[in-house]
Short mmCIF file of C-alpha atoms in Angstrom, two decimals:
data_model
loop_
_atom_site.label_atom_id
_atom_site.label_comp_id
_atom_site.label_asym_id
_atom_site.label_seq_id
_atom_site.Cartn_x
_atom_site.Cartn_y
_atom_site.Cartn_z
CA MET C 1 21.83 -195.92 100.83
CA THR C 2 23.56 -194.46 103.87
CA LEU C 3 21.37 -192.85 106.49
CA ASP C 4 22.67 -189.33 106.97
CA PRO C 5 21.19 -185.93 107.81
CA THR C 6 20.99 -184.92 104.16
CA THR C 7 18.88 -187.99 103.40
CA LEU C 8 16.44 -187.15 106.19
CA LEU C 9 16.13 -183.51 105.18
CA SER C 10 15.68 -184.20 101.46
CA GLY C 11 12.09 -185.44 101.63
CA PRO C 12 8.88 -184.13 103.19
CA ARG C 13 8.40 -187.20 105.40
CA GLY C 14 12.01 -187.00 106.61
CA ARG C 15 11.66 -183.33 107.55
CA ARG C 16 8.37 -184.03 109.31
CA LEU C 17 10.05 -186.83 111.27
CA CYS C 18 12.74 -184.42 112.51
CA LEU C 19 10.10 -181.98 113.70
CA ALA C 20 8.05 -184.74 115.34
CA LEU C 21 11.09 -186.09 117.19
CA ALA C 22 12.05 -182.60 118.37
CA LEU C 23 8.60 -182.21 119.94
CA ARG C 24 8.95 -185.57 121.71
CA ALA C 25 12.42 -184.55 122.92
CA ALA C 26 10.92 -181.34 124.30
CA ASP C 27 8.33 -183.38 126.19
CA ARG C 28 11.08 -185.51 127.75
CA GLU C 29 12.99 -182.39 128.78
CA GLU C 30 9.82 -181.09 130.40
CA ASP C 31 9.36 -184.35 132.31
CA ARG C 32 12.98 -184.41 133.50
CA LYS C 33 13.55 -180.80 134.46
CA GLU C 34 11.07 -178.32 135.88
CA ASP C 35 13.03 -175.36 134.54
CA ARG C 36 12.54 -176.75 131.01
CA GLN C 37 8.74 -176.85 131.23
CA ASP C 38 8.23 -173.34 129.91
CA ASP C 39 10.65 -173.94 127.02
CA ALA C 40 8.85 -177.13 126.00
CA GLN C 41 5.45 -175.47 126.21
CA ARG C 42 6.63 -172.50 124.16
CA LEU C 43 8.02 -174.79 121.46
CA ARG C 44 4.83 -176.85 121.22
CA GLN C 45 2.66 -173.75 121.07
CA ALA C 46 4.91 -172.04 118.52
CA VAL C 47 4.85 -175.11 116.25
CA MET C 48 1.08 -175.41 116.52
CA LEU C 49 0.40 -171.73 115.77
CA ALA C 50 3.02 -171.35 113.06
CA ALA C 51 1.79 -174.52 111.36
CA HIS C 52 -1.80 -173.28 111.57
CA ALA C 53 -0.82 -170.00 109.94
CA LEU C 54 0.91 -171.89 107.10
CA ASP C 55 -1.76 -174.57 106.61
CA PRO C 56 -3.56 -174.37 103.24
CA GLY C 57 -6.69 -175.55 105.07
CA GLN C 58 -6.54 -172.84 107.72
CA GLY C 59 -10.03 -172.02 108.94
CA THR C 60 -11.60 -174.97 107.12
CA SER C 61 -9.82 -178.26 107.79
CA THR C 62 -7.82 -176.77 110.68
CA VAL C 63 -9.13 -174.42 113.36
CA VAL C 64 -7.43 -173.02 116.49
CA LEU C 65 -9.62 -171.75 119.31
CA PHE C 66 -8.42 -169.28 121.96
CA GLY C 67 -9.98 -168.52 125.32
CA ARG C 68 -10.48 -165.10 126.85
CA ALA C 69 -8.27 -164.26 129.78
CA GLY C 70 -10.18 -163.54 133.00
CA GLY C 71 -13.53 -163.94 131.29
CA SER C 72 -12.99 -160.73 129.32
CA ARG C 73 -15.43 -160.14 126.51
CA ALA C 74 -12.65 -158.78 124.35
CA ALA C 75 -11.20 -161.30 121.96
CA ALA C 76 -7.81 -162.60 123.08
CA ALA C 77 -4.92 -161.49 120.89
CA THR C 78 -3.79 -164.34 118.65
CA PRO C 79 -0.02 -164.89 118.71
CA THR C 80 1.49 -165.58 115.33
CA PRO C 81 4.96 -167.10 115.68
CA THR C 82 6.98 -167.29 112.48
CA PRO C 83 9.30 -170.05 111.22
CA VAL C 84 12.16 -167.91 112.53
CA ASP C 85 10.61 -168.03 116.01
CA VAL C 86 10.21 -171.80 115.81
CA ALA C 87 13.81 -172.19 114.63
CA ARG C 88 15.05 -170.13 117.57
CA LEU C 89 13.19 -172.38 120.03
CA LEU C 90 14.46 -175.52 118.29
CA ASP C 91 18.02 -174.21 118.51
CA ALA C 92 17.61 -173.89 122.27
CA LEU C 93 16.36 -177.47 122.64
CA PRO C 94 18.98 -179.92 123.98
CA ILE C 95 19.32 -182.85 121.56
CA GLY C 96 21.15 -185.66 123.29
CA ALA C 97 20.93 -189.40 122.74
CA VAL C 98 17.77 -190.28 120.85
CA ASP C 99 15.34 -192.40 122.85
CA GLY C 100 14.39 -195.52 120.88
CA THR C 101 10.72 -195.39 121.81
CA ASP C 102 10.45 -191.71 120.93
CA LEU C 103 12.14 -192.34 117.58
CA LEU C 104 9.85 -195.22 116.61
CA LEU C 105 6.68 -193.41 117.69
CA ALA C 106 7.75 -190.20 115.93
CA LEU C 107 8.33 -192.26 112.78
CA ALA C 108 4.93 -193.92 113.17
CA ASP C 109 3.22 -190.52 113.54
CA THR C 110 5.06 -189.20 110.49
CA VAL C 111 3.94 -192.16 108.39
CA ASP C 112 0.35 -192.03 109.64
CA LEU C 113 0.00 -188.34 108.74
CA ALA C 114 1.19 -188.71 105.13
CA ARG C 115 -1.33 -187.56 102.51
CA TYR C 116 -1.00 -187.41 98.74
CA TRP C 117 -4.50 -186.38 97.74
CA GLN C 118 -4.39 -182.82 99.05
CA GLU C 119 -1.97 -180.05 99.94
CA PRO C 120 0.69 -180.70 102.60
CA ASP C 121 -0.58 -179.83 106.06
CA GLY C 122 0.75 -176.93 108.11
CA GLU C 123 3.45 -178.90 109.92
CA ASP C 124 4.78 -180.27 106.64
CA VAL C 125 4.89 -176.71 105.26
CA LEU C 126 6.60 -175.49 108.42
CA ALA C 127 9.18 -178.30 108.36
CA ALA C 128 10.03 -177.36 104.75
CA ALA C 129 10.61 -173.67 105.59
CA PRO C 130 14.21 -172.65 104.80
CA GLU C 131 14.42 -170.92 108.19
CA LEU C 132 14.13 -174.32 109.92
CA ARG C 133 16.77 -176.09 107.86
CA ALA C 134 19.70 -175.62 110.25
CA ALA C 135 17.62 -176.31 113.36
CA LEU C 136 16.20 -179.54 111.93
CA ALA C 137 19.68 -180.56 110.73
CA ARG C 138 20.70 -180.92 114.40
CA VAL C 139 17.82 -183.34 114.92
CA ALA C 140 18.61 -185.20 111.70
CA SER C 141 22.22 -185.63 112.83
CA ALA C 142 21.08 -187.06 116.16
CA ILE C 143 18.78 -189.52 114.36
CA ALA C 144 21.57 -190.61 112.01
CA ARG C 145 23.89 -191.22 115.00
CA SER C 146 21.29 -193.17 116.94
CA PRO C 147 21.84 -196.91 117.43
CA HIS C 148 18.12 -197.34 116.76
CA SER C 149 18.18 -196.13 113.12
CA PRO C 150 20.85 -198.07 111.13
CA TRP C 151 18.33 -200.65 109.91
CA TRP C 152 16.43 -197.86 108.14
CA ALA C 153 19.02 -197.88 105.33
CA THR C 154 19.33 -201.68 104.96
CA PRO C 155 17.81 -204.02 102.34
CA ALA C 156 14.87 -206.28 103.07
CA ALA C 157 15.60 -208.45 106.11
CA PRO C 158 15.96 -212.23 105.65
CA GLU C 159 13.15 -212.80 108.17
CA GLN C 160 9.82 -211.35 107.05
CA TRP C 161 6.47 -211.00 108.83
CA ALA C 162 2.93 -210.39 107.60
CA VAL C 163 0.57 -208.33 109.76
CA SER C 164 -3.21 -208.70 109.60
CA PHE C 165 -5.21 -206.06 111.46
CA ASP C 166 -8.49 -207.33 112.86
CA GLY C 167 -11.33 -206.70 110.45
CA LEU C 168 -9.01 -206.05 107.51
CA PRO C 169 -8.49 -208.95 105.06
CA VAL C 170 -4.81 -209.39 104.24
CA PRO C 171 -3.46 -212.25 102.07
CA ARG C 172 -1.42 -214.82 104.00
CA ALA C 173 -0.40 -216.94 101.02
CA GLN C 174 -0.03 -216.67 97.27
CA ASP C 175 1.16 -218.67 94.27
CA SER C 176 2.30 -217.64 90.82
CA GLY C 177 -1.16 -218.10 89.32
CA ARG C 178 -2.72 -215.80 91.86
CA VAL C 179 0.02 -213.19 91.32
CA THR C 180 -0.53 -213.27 87.54
CA GLU C 181 -4.24 -212.68 88.05
CA ILE C 182 -3.64 -209.76 90.47
CA VAL C 183 -1.09 -207.87 88.37
CA GLU C 184 -2.94 -208.38 85.08
CA ARG C 185 -6.21 -207.21 86.63
CA TRP C 186 -4.37 -204.20 88.10
CA ARG C 187 -2.91 -203.22 84.72
CA THR C 188 -6.26 -203.58 82.94
CA ALA C 189 -7.98 -201.45 85.58
CA SER C 190 -5.21 -198.82 85.50
CA LEU C 191 -5.43 -198.45 81.72
CA ALA C 192 -9.22 -198.24 81.88
CA GLU C 193 -9.11 -195.61 84.60
CA GLU C 194 -6.60 -193.53 82.66
CA ALA C 195 -8.67 -193.70 79.48
CA ALA C 196 -11.83 -192.69 81.35
CA ALA C 197 -10.00 -189.83 83.07
CA GLU C 198 -8.73 -188.54 79.73
CA ARG C 199 -12.33 -188.44 78.45
CA ASN C 200 -14.09 -187.10 81.53
CA ARG C 201 -11.73 -185.04 83.68
CA PRO C 202 -10.57 -181.48 83.04
CA THR C 203 -6.93 -180.81 82.20
CA ASP C 204 -6.86 -177.91 84.66
CA PRO C 205 -4.84 -179.37 87.59
CA THR C 206 -6.59 -177.07 90.06
CA ALA C 207 -10.04 -178.50 89.25
CA PRO C 208 -11.74 -180.14 92.26
CA TRP C 209 -11.29 -183.75 91.13
CA SER C 210 -9.85 -186.73 92.95
CA GLY C 211 -9.31 -190.39 92.21
CA THR C 212 -6.55 -192.96 92.53
CA TRP C 213 -3.54 -191.27 94.14
CA TRP C 214 -1.28 -194.17 95.16
CA SER C 215 1.61 -195.72 93.22
CA ARG C 216 2.42 -198.83 95.26
CA PRO C 217 2.16 -202.34 93.81
CA PRO C 218 -1.33 -203.91 93.64
CA GLY C 219 -2.97 -204.19 97.04
CA GLY C 220 -3.88 -207.86 96.68
CA LEU C 221 -0.26 -208.97 96.78
CA LEU C 222 1.30 -210.43 99.90
CA ARG C 223 3.24 -207.75 101.78
CA THR C 224 5.67 -208.14 104.66
CA THR C 225 8.11 -206.25 106.89
CA ARG C 226 10.95 -207.16 109.20
CA SER C 227 10.49 -207.63 112.94
CA ILE C 228 12.17 -205.00 115.11
CA PRO C 229 13.91 -206.52 118.17
CA LYS C 230 11.65 -206.26 121.24
CA ARG C 231 9.11 -204.25 119.20
CA GLY C 232 7.54 -206.77 116.86
CA PRO C 233 6.92 -206.38 113.12
CA ALA C 234 7.43 -202.91 111.67
CA GLY C 235 4.09 -203.35 109.91
CA LEU C 236 2.27 -202.91 113.21
CA ARG C 237 3.26 -199.25 113.53
CA LEU C 238 4.50 -197.98 110.19
CA VAL C 239 1.18 -197.60 108.38
CA GLU C 240 0.07 -194.63 106.30
CA ASP C 241 -3.34 -193.20 107.12
CA ALA C 242 -3.91 -195.87 109.80
CA ALA C 243 -7.48 -196.64 110.83
CA GLY C 244 -6.96 -196.92 114.58
CA TRP C 245 -6.89 -200.71 114.76
CA GLU C 246 -6.76 -202.15 118.29
CA ALA C 247 -5.58 -205.72 117.60
CA ALA C 248 -3.58 -207.60 114.97
CA THR C 249 -2.08 -210.98 114.10
CA ALA C 250 1.51 -211.37 112.94
CA GLU C 251 2.96 -214.43 111.20
CA ARG C 252 6.38 -215.18 109.78
CA VAL C 253 6.43 -215.59 105.99
CA HIS C 254 8.76 -218.05 104.33
CA VAL C 255 10.22 -216.86 101.03
CA ASP C 256 13.05 -218.21 98.91
CA PRO C 257 16.40 -216.98 100.36
CA GLY C 258 17.57 -216.42 96.78
CA ALA C 259 14.58 -214.27 95.85
CA ARG C 260 15.37 -211.29 93.59
CA VAL C 261 14.29 -208.24 95.59
CA LEU C 262 14.45 -204.77 94.02
CA GLU C 263 15.42 -202.10 96.53
CA ILE C 264 13.79 -198.65 96.57
CA ASP C 265 16.37 -196.89 98.74
CA GLY C 266 15.92 -193.33 97.51
CA PRO C 267 14.70 -191.08 94.69
CA GLU C 268 17.24 -192.40 92.19
CA ALA C 269 15.95 -195.97 92.55
CA TRP C 270 12.35 -194.81 92.09
CA THR C 271 13.36 -192.80 89.02
CA GLU C 272 15.08 -195.81 87.48
CA LEU C 273 12.13 -198.11 88.12
CA CYS C 274 9.70 -195.64 86.53
CA ARG C 275 12.07 -195.01 83.61
CA ARG C 276 12.45 -198.71 82.80
CA PHE C 277 8.79 -199.63 83.24
CA PRO C 278 6.66 -196.50 82.74
CA LEU C 279 2.87 -196.56 82.81
CA GLU C 280 1.16 -193.29 81.88
CA VAL C 281 -1.23 -192.01 84.59
CA THR C 282 -1.34 -188.27 83.90
CA ALA C 283 -5.10 -187.92 83.59
CA SER C 284 -5.89 -190.11 86.60
CA ARG C 285 -3.27 -188.58 88.95
CA ARG C 286 -3.11 -184.97 87.66
CA HIS C 287 -5.36 -183.31 90.23
CA ASP C 288 -4.30 -185.16 93.38
CA TRP C 289 -0.58 -184.99 92.68
CA TYR C 290 -0.75 -181.33 91.69
CA ARG C 291 -2.26 -180.57 95.10
CA ALA C 292 0.36 -182.72 96.84
CA THR C 293 3.42 -181.41 94.98
CA GLY C 294 2.48 -178.23 93.12
CA ARG C 295 3.73 -179.74 89.84
CA ASP C 296 1.70 -179.72 86.63
CA GLY C 297 2.90 -182.09 83.91
CA ARG C 298 3.07 -185.71 82.76
CA TRP C 299 2.92 -188.43 85.41
CA VAL C 300 3.97 -192.09 85.30
CA VAL C 301 4.09 -194.99 87.77
CA PRO C 302 5.91 -198.31 87.48
CA ASP C 303 4.07 -200.92 85.44
CA TRP C 304 4.07 -203.61 88.10
CA SER C 305 3.04 -206.29 85.62
CA ALA C 306 6.33 -205.65 83.79
CA VAL C 307 8.42 -205.27 86.97
CA ARG C 308 7.32 -208.76 87.97
CA ALA C 309 9.32 -210.20 85.04
CA ILE C 310 12.62 -209.16 86.64
CA ALA C 311 11.86 -209.31 90.38
CA ASP C 312 10.37 -211.60 92.99
CA GLY C 313 9.74 -208.69 95.35
CA VAL C 314 10.12 -204.93 95.75
CA HIS C 315 11.24 -203.44 99.08
CA LEU C 316 10.99 -199.81 100.18
CA SER C 317 13.50 -199.02 102.92
CA VAL C 318 12.69 -196.53 105.66
CA ALA C 319 15.42 -194.23 104.34
CA GLY C 320 13.98 -194.57 100.84
CA TYR C 321 10.55 -193.68 102.15
CA LEU C 322 11.67 -190.66 104.15
CA SER C 323 13.68 -189.21 101.26
CA THR C 324 11.29 -190.03 98.41
CA ALA C 325 7.61 -190.28 99.42
CA GLY C 326 5.44 -187.29 98.54
CA ARG C 327 7.92 -185.57 96.18
CA ALA C 328 7.60 -184.96 92.47
CA ILE C 329 10.47 -187.19 91.28
CA PRO C 330 11.76 -186.44 87.75
CA VAL C 331 11.81 -189.56 85.56
CA GLU C 332 12.70 -188.79 81.96
CA GLY C 333 11.88 -185.94 79.59
CA ASP C 334 8.75 -184.19 80.82
CA ALA C 335 7.59 -187.12 82.98
CA ALA C 336 7.69 -187.35 86.77
CA SER C 337 6.28 -189.63 89.45
CA VAL C 338 5.25 -189.67 93.11
CA LEU C 339 5.95 -192.53 95.50
CA ALA C 340 2.66 -192.63 97.40
CA GLY C 341 0.66 -195.00 99.56
CA TRP C 342 3.57 -197.37 100.30
CA ASP C 343 4.48 -198.01 103.94
CA PRO C 344 8.20 -197.96 104.89
CA ASP C 345 10.06 -201.28 105.08
CA VAL C 346 7.26 -203.09 103.25
CA THR C 347 8.18 -205.70 100.65
CA PHE C 348 5.52 -206.59 98.06
CA TRP C 349 5.99 -210.14 96.76
CA PHE C 350 5.49 -211.39 93.18
CA THR C 351 6.49 -214.95 94.01
CA ASP C 352 5.14 -217.98 95.87
CA ALA C 353 5.04 -217.28 99.59
CA ARG C 354 3.11 -218.47 102.61
CA ALA C 355 2.68 -217.36 106.20
CA ASP C 356 3.61 -219.92 108.85
CA ALA C 357 0.65 -220.34 111.21
CA SER C 358 2.91 -221.96 113.82
CA THR C 359 4.64 -218.58 114.34
CA ARG C 360 1.38 -216.68 114.88
CA GLU C 361 1.49 -213.84 117.43
CA ARG C 362 -1.32 -211.65 118.73
CA TRP C 363 -0.68 -207.95 119.33
CA VAL C 364 -2.89 -205.30 120.94
CA ARG C 365 -2.68 -201.54 121.12
CA ASP C 366 -1.57 -200.30 124.53
CA ARG C 367 -2.15 -196.54 124.72
CA ASP C 368 -0.19 -195.15 121.75
CA ASP C 369 1.94 -198.24 121.08
CA TRP C 370 1.63 -201.97 120.41
CA ALA C 371 2.39 -204.81 122.84
CA PRO C 372 2.08 -208.63 122.77
CA ALA C 373 -1.34 -209.83 123.86
CA SER C 374 -1.25 -211.46 127.28
#
């Protein structure tokens, strides 16, 4: 899949990335040029207020507080910029060469803020507004031209690394017997959950119910990412709903060079995987995925126990993630699916694999980024 502006603008995470990078670019303009400070501040404030106005959780999950000028007892007037206002400010923002650090951190923020168990937040709604399409297209074009983004559209890298965050157990080795146990247990549990949901949960998608919302392969499988030159493994930063870990261990994982790896590089690949190996999950996903996508209907996910028969691993590229995650993806007939809970560039392995302890590296969080431990 080629990384291009259309790819980035086709999915909710891709649009959010463009908005996040624009805000970081505005901050850099502010740092470089004094006469740009007001422009950067206006853009940040406009995005915050417009997103708040569009947020489904306005006044409950999100609150904006305003002070009173000069100690006045009269309530300060609340500005309400529109998507048109935000687009105008984005159009005025210079978009030059994309800074590699800004791009990676904007991507990390975009991944961290993904949520599939409730409505999109205000910034996701704002980024999807038609009025912002042309303005965000400029940012998407700059990302696609950047020398720091070509790997986003590539298959799984030959060299793979496993990341273990301190306090979080992550498998470092597995054999075929262990994989069989994991995928069979996952399928049994999925069928049982679906049957219980059919009995006990209402069919009204707006009912206040929640449950399993992810569609990634079973969590007990070994998972790996590539290592980004001078940045370390992608799995350090590109984590959905991260828990604020401060330290981690990374180890290289040796897998068969001839391993059969399925590539999820966009919506079409996800559709095909779900079409070939469908597992019905309508009752167990109905409420969460309705909130996330607004769609009411049949839902399926890939039956990973069946996928294992044709693949040694499944890799989700960054481009595939940005264009696919969080959308209602048509599968076949009245069925659809959502790619959810799967970090970009992660490969889940169904084959024998083992981390090499001799390659072990320690990493620590340094402000808002990761660095090798001294």
